[in-house]
Amino acid sequence: MRAHLIHGDGTPLQAWNASQHLSLVPTIRCERLVPPEARAVIVAPHPGDEVLGCGGLLQLLFQLHRQVLLISVTDGSASHPGSRYWTAHRLGIVRPQESAEALHRLGIPVAELKWLRGGFPDTGVGRHLGELKRFLATYLQPSDVVFTPWREDGHDDHEAVGLAALEVGSEIGALVHEVPIRAWHWASPEDPRIPWERARKVELDIWTLARKRHAVQAFASQLYADPGGGPPALGSASLERLQQPFELFFL
């Protein structure tokens, strides 16, 4: 797995808006992406990844009455290493609660959502790849359409989860689609490392995007400066890139 270090503000949104490659990505409708007979499975390395990467898709899936399984691989407890306020114990409680509130803001009835928590160690998923594959194989079905972070997303946990989902999907015959999350930060607008030929856009209307933006604000632990000192885990530039009027998937 490659590790792209996250420094500074990353690639400006204006640069992405001018990307020729991105402008040429075909659109795809949600009902084609997840047909009526299929179940959608969203595999999130950390609480919040499901909304940042698929917050619009989740809304559309529920509007279409699709079955949805959400898998949170870790509890996100390592997002503030060394913090005296955001300790691992506190984050392990708060971050899943933030996800539940975000889903509520998307209009998704959490009580009706099948939601599994893997309990894998945040920032240590790659050391448990075999165990993660066995965990996913327990719950994934051949008829599923699985959404997972891109296998080259630039964060060890994202890449481990993506690799595990792809390998299990291949073994059982399930479709697996990859979602770039960290890549928006380190990649360039015409970056040849991005698999543009596999990319598809799901467009979000103004109301779907507004609900996603509202849901993202539920992740207070990630959006505000550490009371004990230190910048937010998610800066404003990162949020802008992850709240565009479309979501990108590599099929």
PDB file of C-alpha atoms in Angstrom:
ATOM      1  CA  MET A   1       0.000   0.000   0.000  1.00  0.00           C
ATOM      2  CA  ARG A   2       1.151   3.544  -0.760  1.00  0.00           C
ATOM      3  CA  ALA A   3       0.906   6.325   1.784  1.00  0.00           C
ATOM      4  CA  HIS A   4       0.350   9.816   0.413  1.00  0.00           C
ATOM      5  CA  LEU A   5       1.111  12.269   3.191  1.00  0.00           C
ATOM      6  CA  ILE A   6      -1.551  14.900   3.783  1.00  0.00           C
ATOM      7  CA  HIS A   7       0.191  18.275   3.906  1.00  0.00           C
ATOM      8  CA  GLY A   8      -1.344  21.728   3.598  1.00  0.00           C
ATOM      9  CA  ASP A   9      -4.598  22.416   1.823  1.00  0.00           C
ATOM     10  CA  GLY A  10      -4.003  20.036  -1.071  1.00  0.00           C
ATOM     11  CA  THR A  11      -5.316  20.453  -4.610  1.00  0.00           C
ATOM     12  CA  PRO A  12      -7.651  23.487  -4.765  1.00  0.00           C
ATOM     13  CA  LEU A  13     -11.279  22.897  -5.651  1.00  0.00           C
ATOM     14  CA  GLN A  14     -10.926  25.458  -8.454  1.00  0.00           C
ATOM     15  CA  ALA A  15      -8.317  23.232 -10.074  1.00  0.00           C
ATOM     16  CA  TRP A  16     -10.636  20.230  -9.924  1.00  0.00           C
ATOM     17  CA  ASN A  17     -13.428  22.338 -11.417  1.00  0.00           C
ATOM     18  CA  ALA A  18     -11.164  23.016 -14.400  1.00  0.00           C
ATOM     19  CA  SER A  19     -10.141  19.377 -14.860  1.00  0.00           C
ATOM     20  CA  GLN A  20     -10.705  18.154 -18.412  1.00  0.00           C
ATOM     21  CA  HIS A  21     -10.607  14.526 -17.293  1.00  0.00           C
ATOM     22  CA  LEU A  22     -13.211  15.133 -14.606  1.00  0.00           C
ATOM     23  CA  SER A  23     -15.492  17.033 -16.981  1.00  0.00           C
ATOM     24  CA  LEU A  24     -15.497  14.067 -19.374  1.00  0.00           C
ATOM     25  CA  VAL A  25     -16.462  11.456 -16.756  1.00  0.00           C
ATOM     26  CA  PRO A  26     -19.829   9.923 -17.763  1.00  0.00           C
ATOM     27  CA  THR A  27     -22.764  10.127 -15.391  1.00  0.00           C
ATOM     28  CA  ILE A  28     -24.618   7.084 -14.111  1.00  0.00           C
ATOM     29  CA  ARG A  29     -27.971   6.891 -12.375  1.00  0.00           C
ATOM     30  CA  CYS A  30     -28.274   5.319  -8.972  1.00  0.00           C
ATOM     31  CA  GLU A  31     -30.892   2.820 -10.149  1.00  0.00           C
ATOM     32  CA  ARG A  32     -28.434   1.504 -12.720  1.00  0.00           C
ATOM     33  CA  LEU A  33     -25.565   1.432 -10.244  1.00  0.00           C
ATOM     34  CA  VAL A  34     -27.619  -0.619  -7.770  1.00  0.00           C
ATOM     35  CA  PRO A  35     -30.404  -2.557  -9.555  1.00  0.00           C
ATOM     36  CA  PRO A  36     -33.647  -3.380  -7.689  1.00  0.00           C
ATOM     37  CA  GLU A  37     -32.677  -6.941  -6.846  1.00  0.00           C
ATOM     38  CA  ALA A  38     -29.304  -5.940  -5.334  1.00  0.00           C
ATOM     39  CA  ARG A  39     -28.310  -4.848  -1.851  1.00  0.00           C
ATOM     40  CA  ALA A  40     -25.910  -1.924  -1.498  1.00  0.00           C
ATOM     41  CA  VAL A  41     -23.094  -2.387   1.007  1.00  0.00           C
ATOM     42  CA  ILE A  42     -21.149   0.699   2.110  1.00  0.00           C
ATOM     43  CA  VAL A  43     -17.835  -0.217   3.742  1.00  0.00           C
ATOM     44  CA  ALA A  44     -16.412   2.726   5.713  1.00  0.00           C
ATOM     45  CA  PRO A  45     -12.932   2.553   7.250  1.00  0.00           C
ATOM     46  CA  HIS A  46     -13.836   5.242   9.813  1.00  0.00           C
ATOM     47  CA  PRO A  47     -17.074   6.882  10.988  1.00  0.00           C
ATOM     48  CA  GLY A  48     -17.746   9.707   8.569  1.00  0.00           C
ATOM     49  CA  ASP A  49     -16.261   8.100   5.465  1.00  0.00           C
ATOM     50  CA  GLU A  50     -19.693   6.748   4.564  1.00  0.00           C
ATOM     51  CA  VAL A  51     -21.079  10.317   4.413  1.00  0.00           C
ATOM     52  CA  LEU A  52     -18.047  12.025   2.871  1.00  0.00           C
ATOM     53  CA  GLY A  53     -17.816   9.448   0.097  1.00  0.00           C
ATOM     54  CA  CYS A  54     -21.412   8.278  -0.307  1.00  0.00           C
ATOM     55  CA  GLY A  55     -23.726  10.707   1.514  1.00  0.00           C
ATOM     56  CA  GLY A  56     -25.611  11.510  -1.673  1.00  0.00           C
ATOM     57  CA  LEU A  57     -25.702   7.905  -2.832  1.00  0.00           C
ATOM     58  CA  LEU A  58     -27.118   6.799   0.523  1.00  0.00           C
ATOM     59  CA  GLN A  59     -29.997   9.241   0.167  1.00  0.00           C
ATOM     60  CA  LEU A  60     -30.773   8.060  -3.351  1.00  0.00           C
ATOM     61  CA  LEU A  61     -30.638   4.406  -2.308  1.00  0.00           C
ATOM     62  CA  PHE A  62     -33.218   4.948   0.418  1.00  0.00           C
ATOM     63  CA  GLN A  63     -35.439   6.934  -1.930  1.00  0.00           C
ATOM     64  CA  LEU A  64     -35.336   3.918  -4.260  1.00  0.00           C
ATOM     65  CA  HIS A  65     -36.108   1.558  -1.336  1.00  0.00           C
ATOM     66  CA  ARG A  66     -32.917  -0.410  -1.859  1.00  0.00           C
ATOM     67  CA  GLN A  67     -31.603  -2.659   0.876  1.00  0.00           C
ATOM     68  CA  VAL A  68     -28.519  -1.116   2.482  1.00  0.00           C
ATOM     69  CA  LEU A  69     -25.867  -2.556   4.770  1.00  0.00           C
ATOM     70  CA  LEU A  70     -23.401  -0.137   6.361  1.00  0.00           C
ATOM     71  CA  ILE A  71     -20.140  -1.552   7.734  1.00  0.00           C
ATOM     72  CA  SER A  72     -17.956   0.668   9.938  1.00  0.00           C
ATOM     73  CA  VAL A  73     -14.600  -1.084  10.049  1.00  0.00           C
ATOM     74  CA  THR A  74     -13.087   0.995  12.894  1.00  0.00           C
ATOM     75  CA  ASP A  75     -14.478   3.398  15.494  1.00  0.00           C
ATOM     76  CA  GLY A  76     -12.216   6.247  14.387  1.00  0.00           C
ATOM     77  CA  SER A  77     -10.540   6.510  17.781  1.00  0.00           C
ATOM     78  CA  ALA A  78      -7.085   7.449  16.429  1.00  0.00           C
ATOM     79  CA  SER A  79      -8.007  10.648  14.585  1.00  0.00           C
ATOM     80  CA  HIS A  80      -6.310  12.877  17.210  1.00  0.00           C
ATOM     81  CA  PRO A  81      -3.082  11.153  18.276  1.00  0.00           C
ATOM     82  CA  GLY A  82      -1.647  12.659  21.441  1.00  0.00           C
ATOM     83  CA  SER A  83      -4.675  14.839  22.186  1.00  0.00           C
ATOM     84  CA  ARG A  84      -5.532  15.246  25.864  1.00  0.00           C
ATOM     85  CA  TYR A  85      -9.115  16.150  25.009  1.00  0.00           C
ATOM     86  CA  TRP A  86      -9.918  13.844  22.096  1.00  0.00           C
ATOM     87  CA  THR A  87      -8.610  10.710  23.719  1.00  0.00           C
ATOM     88  CA  ALA A  88      -9.058   7.356  22.003  1.00  0.00           C
ATOM     89  CA  HIS A  89     -11.695   6.416  24.585  1.00  0.00           C
ATOM     90  CA  ARG A  90     -13.722   9.591  24.005  1.00  0.00           C
ATOM     91  CA  LEU A  91     -13.435   9.357  20.222  1.00  0.00           C
ATOM     92  CA  GLY A  92     -14.492   5.696  20.275  1.00  0.00           C
ATOM     93  CA  ILE A  93     -17.775   6.826  21.815  1.00  0.00           C
ATOM     94  CA  VAL A  94     -18.313  10.136  20.055  1.00  0.00           C
ATOM     95  CA  ARG A  95     -17.456   9.336  16.445  1.00  0.00           C
ATOM     96  CA  PRO A  96     -20.067   6.556  15.999  1.00  0.00           C
ATOM     97  CA  GLN A  97     -22.612   8.905  17.603  1.00  0.00           C
ATOM     98  CA  GLU A  98     -21.670  11.573  15.073  1.00  0.00           C
ATOM     99  CA  SER A  99     -22.244   9.067  12.268  1.00  0.00           C
ATOM    100  CA  ALA A 100     -25.696   8.240  13.626  1.00  0.00           C
ATOM    101  CA  GLU A 101     -26.591  11.935  13.763  1.00  0.00           C
ATOM    102  CA  ALA A 102     -25.248  12.462  10.233  1.00  0.00           C
ATOM    103  CA  LEU A 103     -27.376   9.618   8.891  1.00  0.00           C
ATOM    104  CA  HIS A 104     -30.403  11.138  10.619  1.00  0.00           C
ATOM    105  CA  ARG A 105     -29.645  14.440   8.876  1.00  0.00           C
ATOM    106  CA  LEU A 106     -29.538  12.622   5.545  1.00  0.00           C
ATOM    107  CA  GLY A 107     -33.092  11.490   6.229  1.00  0.00           C
ATOM    108  CA  ILE A 108     -32.096   7.879   6.776  1.00  0.00           C
ATOM    109  CA  PRO A 109     -33.973   6.074   9.579  1.00  0.00           C
ATOM    110  CA  VAL A 110     -31.082   4.581  11.550  1.00  0.00           C
ATOM    111  CA  ALA A 111     -33.447   2.122  13.273  1.00  0.00           C
ATOM    112  CA  GLU A 112     -34.207   0.619   9.843  1.00  0.00           C
ATOM    113  CA  LEU A 113     -30.586   0.511   8.722  1.00  0.00           C
ATOM    114  CA  LYS A 114     -28.533  -2.634   9.138  1.00  0.00           C
ATOM    115  CA  TRP A 115     -25.273  -1.311  10.569  1.00  0.00           C
ATOM    116  CA  LEU A 116     -22.304  -3.454  11.538  1.00  0.00           C
ATOM    117  CA  ARG A 117     -19.255  -2.290  13.480  1.00  0.00           C
ATOM    118  CA  GLY A 118     -16.098  -4.261  12.866  1.00  0.00           C
ATOM    119  CA  GLY A 119     -14.090  -3.054  15.863  1.00  0.00           C
ATOM    120  CA  PHE A 120     -10.788  -3.100  13.971  1.00  0.00           C
ATOM    121  CA  PRO A 121      -8.011  -0.795  15.236  1.00  0.00           C
ATOM    122  CA  ASP A 122      -7.975   2.665  13.711  1.00  0.00           C
ATOM    123  CA  THR A 123      -4.736   3.195  11.709  1.00  0.00           C
ATOM    124  CA  GLY A 124      -4.004  -0.523  12.071  1.00  0.00           C
ATOM    125  CA  VAL A 125      -6.420  -2.200   9.662  1.00  0.00           C
ATOM    126  CA  GLY A 126      -3.642  -3.330   7.332  1.00  0.00           C
ATOM    127  CA  ARG A 127      -2.137  -5.500  10.067  1.00  0.00           C
ATOM    128  CA  HIS A 128      -5.426  -7.428  10.238  1.00  0.00           C
ATOM    129  CA  LEU A 129      -6.126  -7.872   6.532  1.00  0.00           C
ATOM    130  CA  GLY A 130      -6.842 -11.603   6.751  1.00  0.00           C
ATOM    131  CA  GLU A 131      -9.187 -11.105   9.692  1.00  0.00           C
ATOM    132  CA  LEU A 132     -10.966  -8.272   7.864  1.00  0.00           C
ATOM    133  CA  LYS A 133     -11.449 -10.433   4.787  1.00  0.00           C
ATOM    134  CA  ARG A 134     -12.987 -13.189   6.918  1.00  0.00           C
ATOM    135  CA  PHE A 135     -15.239 -10.612   8.590  1.00  0.00           C
ATOM    136  CA  LEU A 136     -16.444  -9.223   5.254  1.00  0.00           C
ATOM    137  CA  ALA A 137     -16.913 -12.715   3.789  1.00  0.00           C
ATOM    138  CA  THR A 138     -19.312 -13.471   6.651  1.00  0.00           C
ATOM    139  CA  TYR A 139     -21.689 -10.709   5.613  1.00  0.00           C
ATOM    140  CA  LEU A 140     -21.241 -10.060   1.894  1.00  0.00           C
ATOM    141  CA  GLN A 141     -23.435 -11.853  -0.642  1.00  0.00           C
ATOM    142  CA  PRO A 142     -22.865 -12.561  -4.359  1.00  0.00           C
ATOM    143  CA  SER A 143     -25.768 -10.293  -5.329  1.00  0.00           C
ATOM    144  CA  ASP A 144     -24.388  -7.283  -3.396  1.00  0.00           C
ATOM    145  CA  VAL A 145     -23.039  -4.086  -4.902  1.00  0.00           C
ATOM    146  CA  VAL A 146     -20.234  -3.030  -2.578  1.00  0.00           C
ATOM    147  CA  PHE A 147     -18.854   0.512  -2.216  1.00  0.00           C
ATOM    148  CA  THR A 148     -15.419   0.769  -0.639  1.00  0.00           C
ATOM    149  CA  PRO A 149     -12.571   3.299  -0.614  1.00  0.00           C
ATOM    150  CA  TRP A 150     -10.258   3.218  -3.606  1.00  0.00           C
ATOM    151  CA  ARG A 151      -7.451   0.703  -3.163  1.00  0.00           C
ATOM    152  CA  GLU A 152      -4.906   3.513  -3.814  1.00  0.00           C
ATOM    153  CA  ASP A 153      -6.647   6.278  -1.869  1.00  0.00           C
ATOM    154  CA  GLY A 154      -3.567   7.367   0.062  1.00  0.00           C
ATOM    155  CA  HIS A 155      -4.474   6.301   3.615  1.00  0.00           C
ATOM    156  CA  ASP A 156      -3.379   2.916   4.954  1.00  0.00           C
ATOM    157  CA  ASP A 157      -6.786   2.065   6.431  1.00  0.00           C
ATOM    158  CA  HIS A 158      -8.628   3.123   3.260  1.00  0.00           C
ATOM    159  CA  GLU A 159      -6.326   1.066   1.087  1.00  0.00           C
ATOM    160  CA  ALA A 160      -6.530  -2.000   3.338  1.00  0.00           C
ATOM    161  CA  VAL A 161     -10.333  -1.854   3.405  1.00  0.00           C
ATOM    162  CA  GLY A 162     -10.477  -1.373  -0.360  1.00  0.00           C
ATOM    163  CA  LEU A 163      -8.145  -4.283  -0.998  1.00  0.00           C
ATOM    164  CA  ALA A 164     -10.032  -6.587   1.376  1.00  0.00           C
ATOM    165  CA  ALA A 165     -13.414  -5.720  -0.153  1.00  0.00           C
ATOM    166  CA  LEU A 166     -12.117  -6.227  -3.692  1.00  0.00           C
ATOM    167  CA  GLU A 167     -10.597  -9.602  -2.882  1.00  0.00           C
ATOM    168  CA  VAL A 168     -13.692 -10.859  -1.068  1.00  0.00           C
ATOM    169  CA  GLY A 169     -15.954  -9.525  -3.816  1.00  0.00           C
ATOM    170  CA  SER A 170     -13.878 -11.343  -6.416  1.00  0.00           C
ATOM    171  CA  GLU A 171     -14.036 -14.572  -4.428  1.00  0.00           C
ATOM    172  CA  ILE A 172     -17.829 -14.560  -4.007  1.00  0.00           C
ATOM    173  CA  GLY A 173     -18.802 -12.845  -7.272  1.00  0.00           C
ATOM    174  CA  ALA A 174     -20.075  -9.540  -5.823  1.00  0.00           C
ATOM    175  CA  LEU A 175     -19.640  -6.233  -7.657  1.00  0.00           C
ATOM    176  CA  VAL A 176     -17.240  -3.862  -5.897  1.00  0.00           C
ATOM    177  CA  HIS A 177     -17.032  -0.163  -6.756  1.00  0.00           C
ATOM    178  CA  GLU A 178     -14.277   2.063  -5.374  1.00  0.00           C
ATOM    179  CA  VAL A 179     -14.698   5.564  -3.932  1.00  0.00           C
ATOM    180  CA  PRO A 180     -11.902   8.173  -3.888  1.00  0.00           C
ATOM    181  CA  ILE A 181     -11.810  10.134  -0.627  1.00  0.00           C
ATOM    182  CA  ARG A 182      -8.236  11.089   0.282  1.00  0.00           C
ATOM    183  CA  ALA A 183      -7.270  11.120  -3.395  1.00  0.00           C
ATOM    184  CA  TRP A 184      -9.050  14.461  -3.875  1.00  0.00           C
ATOM    185  CA  HIS A 185      -6.350  15.967  -1.654  1.00  0.00           C
ATOM    186  CA  TRP A 186      -3.124  14.631  -3.159  1.00  0.00           C
ATOM    187  CA  ALA A 187      -4.019  13.931  -6.791  1.00  0.00           C
ATOM    188  CA  SER A 188      -3.769  16.513  -9.571  1.00  0.00           C
ATOM    189  CA  PRO A 189      -6.717  17.333 -11.859  1.00  0.00           C
ATOM    190  CA  GLU A 190      -5.312  15.424 -14.846  1.00  0.00           C
ATOM    191  CA  ASP A 191      -3.475  12.849 -12.733  1.00  0.00           C
ATOM    192  CA  PRO A 192      -2.657   9.696 -14.751  1.00  0.00           C
ATOM    193  CA  ARG A 193      -2.744   7.648 -11.538  1.00  0.00           C
ATOM    194  CA  ILE A 194      -6.518   8.141 -11.339  1.00  0.00           C
ATOM    195  CA  PRO A 195      -8.374   5.356 -13.233  1.00  0.00           C
ATOM    196  CA  TRP A 196     -10.385   7.811 -15.311  1.00  0.00           C
ATOM    197  CA  GLU A 197     -11.590   5.115 -17.696  1.00  0.00           C
ATOM    198  CA  ARG A 198     -13.426   3.427 -14.808  1.00  0.00           C
ATOM    199  CA  ALA A 199     -14.828   6.643 -13.320  1.00  0.00           C
ATOM    200  CA  ARG A 200     -18.536   7.452 -13.229  1.00  0.00           C
ATOM    201  CA  LYS A 201     -20.411  10.353 -11.616  1.00  0.00           C
ATOM    202  CA  VAL A 202     -23.648  10.191  -9.680  1.00  0.00           C
ATOM    203  CA  GLU A 203     -25.051  13.707  -9.860  1.00  0.00           C
ATOM    204  CA  LEU A 204     -26.653  15.244  -6.768  1.00  0.00           C
ATOM    205  CA  ASP A 205     -29.477  17.739  -7.013  1.00  0.00           C
ATOM    206  CA  ILE A 206     -29.490  20.847  -4.843  1.00  0.00           C
ATOM    207  CA  TRP A 207     -31.545  19.261  -2.043  1.00  0.00           C
ATOM    208  CA  THR A 208     -29.522  16.054  -1.902  1.00  0.00           C
ATOM    209  CA  LEU A 209     -26.315  18.068  -1.745  1.00  0.00           C
ATOM    210  CA  ALA A 210     -27.768  20.359   0.937  1.00  0.00           C
ATOM    211  CA  ARG A 211     -28.648  17.369   3.129  1.00  0.00           C
ATOM    212  CA  LYS A 212     -25.160  15.951   2.643  1.00  0.00           C
ATOM    213  CA  ARG A 213     -23.605  19.265   3.651  1.00  0.00           C
ATOM    214  CA  HIS A 214     -25.833  19.393   6.724  1.00  0.00           C
ATOM    215  CA  ALA A 215     -24.892  15.819   7.613  1.00  0.00           C
ATOM    216  CA  VAL A 216     -21.158  16.531   7.348  1.00  0.00           C
ATOM    217  CA  GLN A 217     -21.561  19.212  10.022  1.00  0.00           C
ATOM    218  CA  ALA A 218     -22.484  16.475  12.508  1.00  0.00           C
ATOM    219  CA  PHE A 219     -18.813  15.440  12.696  1.00  0.00           C
ATOM    220  CA  ALA A 220     -17.847  18.119  15.189  1.00  0.00           C
ATOM    221  CA  SER A 221     -14.844  16.171  16.477  1.00  0.00           C
ATOM    222  CA  GLN A 222     -13.301  16.396  13.009  1.00  0.00           C
ATOM    223  CA  LEU A 223     -14.325  19.910  11.977  1.00  0.00           C
ATOM    224  CA  TYR A 224     -13.151  22.089  14.848  1.00  0.00           C
ATOM    225  CA  ALA A 225      -9.767  22.781  16.358  1.00  0.00           C
ATOM    226  CA  ASP A 226      -8.686  20.534  19.204  1.00  0.00           C
ATOM    227  CA  PRO A 227      -9.538  22.310  22.503  1.00  0.00           C
ATOM    228  CA  GLY A 228      -6.122  21.224  23.715  1.00  0.00           C
ATOM    229  CA  GLY A 229      -4.403  22.722  20.668  1.00  0.00           C
ATOM    230  CA  GLY A 230      -4.018  21.573  17.087  1.00  0.00           C
ATOM    231  CA  PRO A 231      -5.915  22.131  13.831  1.00  0.00           C
ATOM    232  CA  PRO A 232      -9.130  20.357  12.801  1.00  0.00           C
ATOM    233  CA  ALA A 233      -8.748  16.836  11.449  1.00  0.00           C
ATOM    234  CA  LEU A 234     -10.748  17.954   8.386  1.00  0.00           C
ATOM    235  CA  GLY A 235      -9.909  21.406   7.092  1.00  0.00           C
ATOM    236  CA  SER A 236     -12.209  23.621   5.060  1.00  0.00           C
ATOM    237  CA  ALA A 237     -10.378  22.872   1.798  1.00  0.00           C
ATOM    238  CA  SER A 238     -10.831  19.129   2.304  1.00  0.00           C
ATOM    239  CA  LEU A 239     -14.528  19.596   3.010  1.00  0.00           C
ATOM    240  CA  GLU A 240     -15.039  21.663  -0.137  1.00  0.00           C
ATOM    241  CA  ARG A 241     -13.595  18.911  -2.321  1.00  0.00           C
ATOM    242  CA  LEU A 242     -15.790  16.279  -0.667  1.00  0.00           C
ATOM    243  CA  GLN A 243     -19.020  18.258  -1.036  1.00  0.00           C
ATOM    244  CA  GLN A 244     -19.205  18.696  -4.796  1.00  0.00           C
ATOM    245  CA  PRO A 245     -22.541  18.293  -6.650  1.00  0.00           C
ATOM    246  CA  PHE A 246     -21.642  14.747  -7.615  1.00  0.00           C
ATOM    247  CA  GLU A 247     -20.008  11.642  -6.161  1.00  0.00           C
ATOM    248  CA  LEU A 248     -17.334   9.752  -8.045  1.00  0.00           C
ATOM    249  CA  PHE A 249     -17.050   5.968  -8.293  1.00  0.00           C
ATOM    250  CA  PHE A 250     -14.584   3.692 -10.029  1.00  0.00           C
ATOM    251  CA  LEU A 251     -16.526   0.777 -11.525  1.00  0.00           C
TER     252      LEU A 251
END
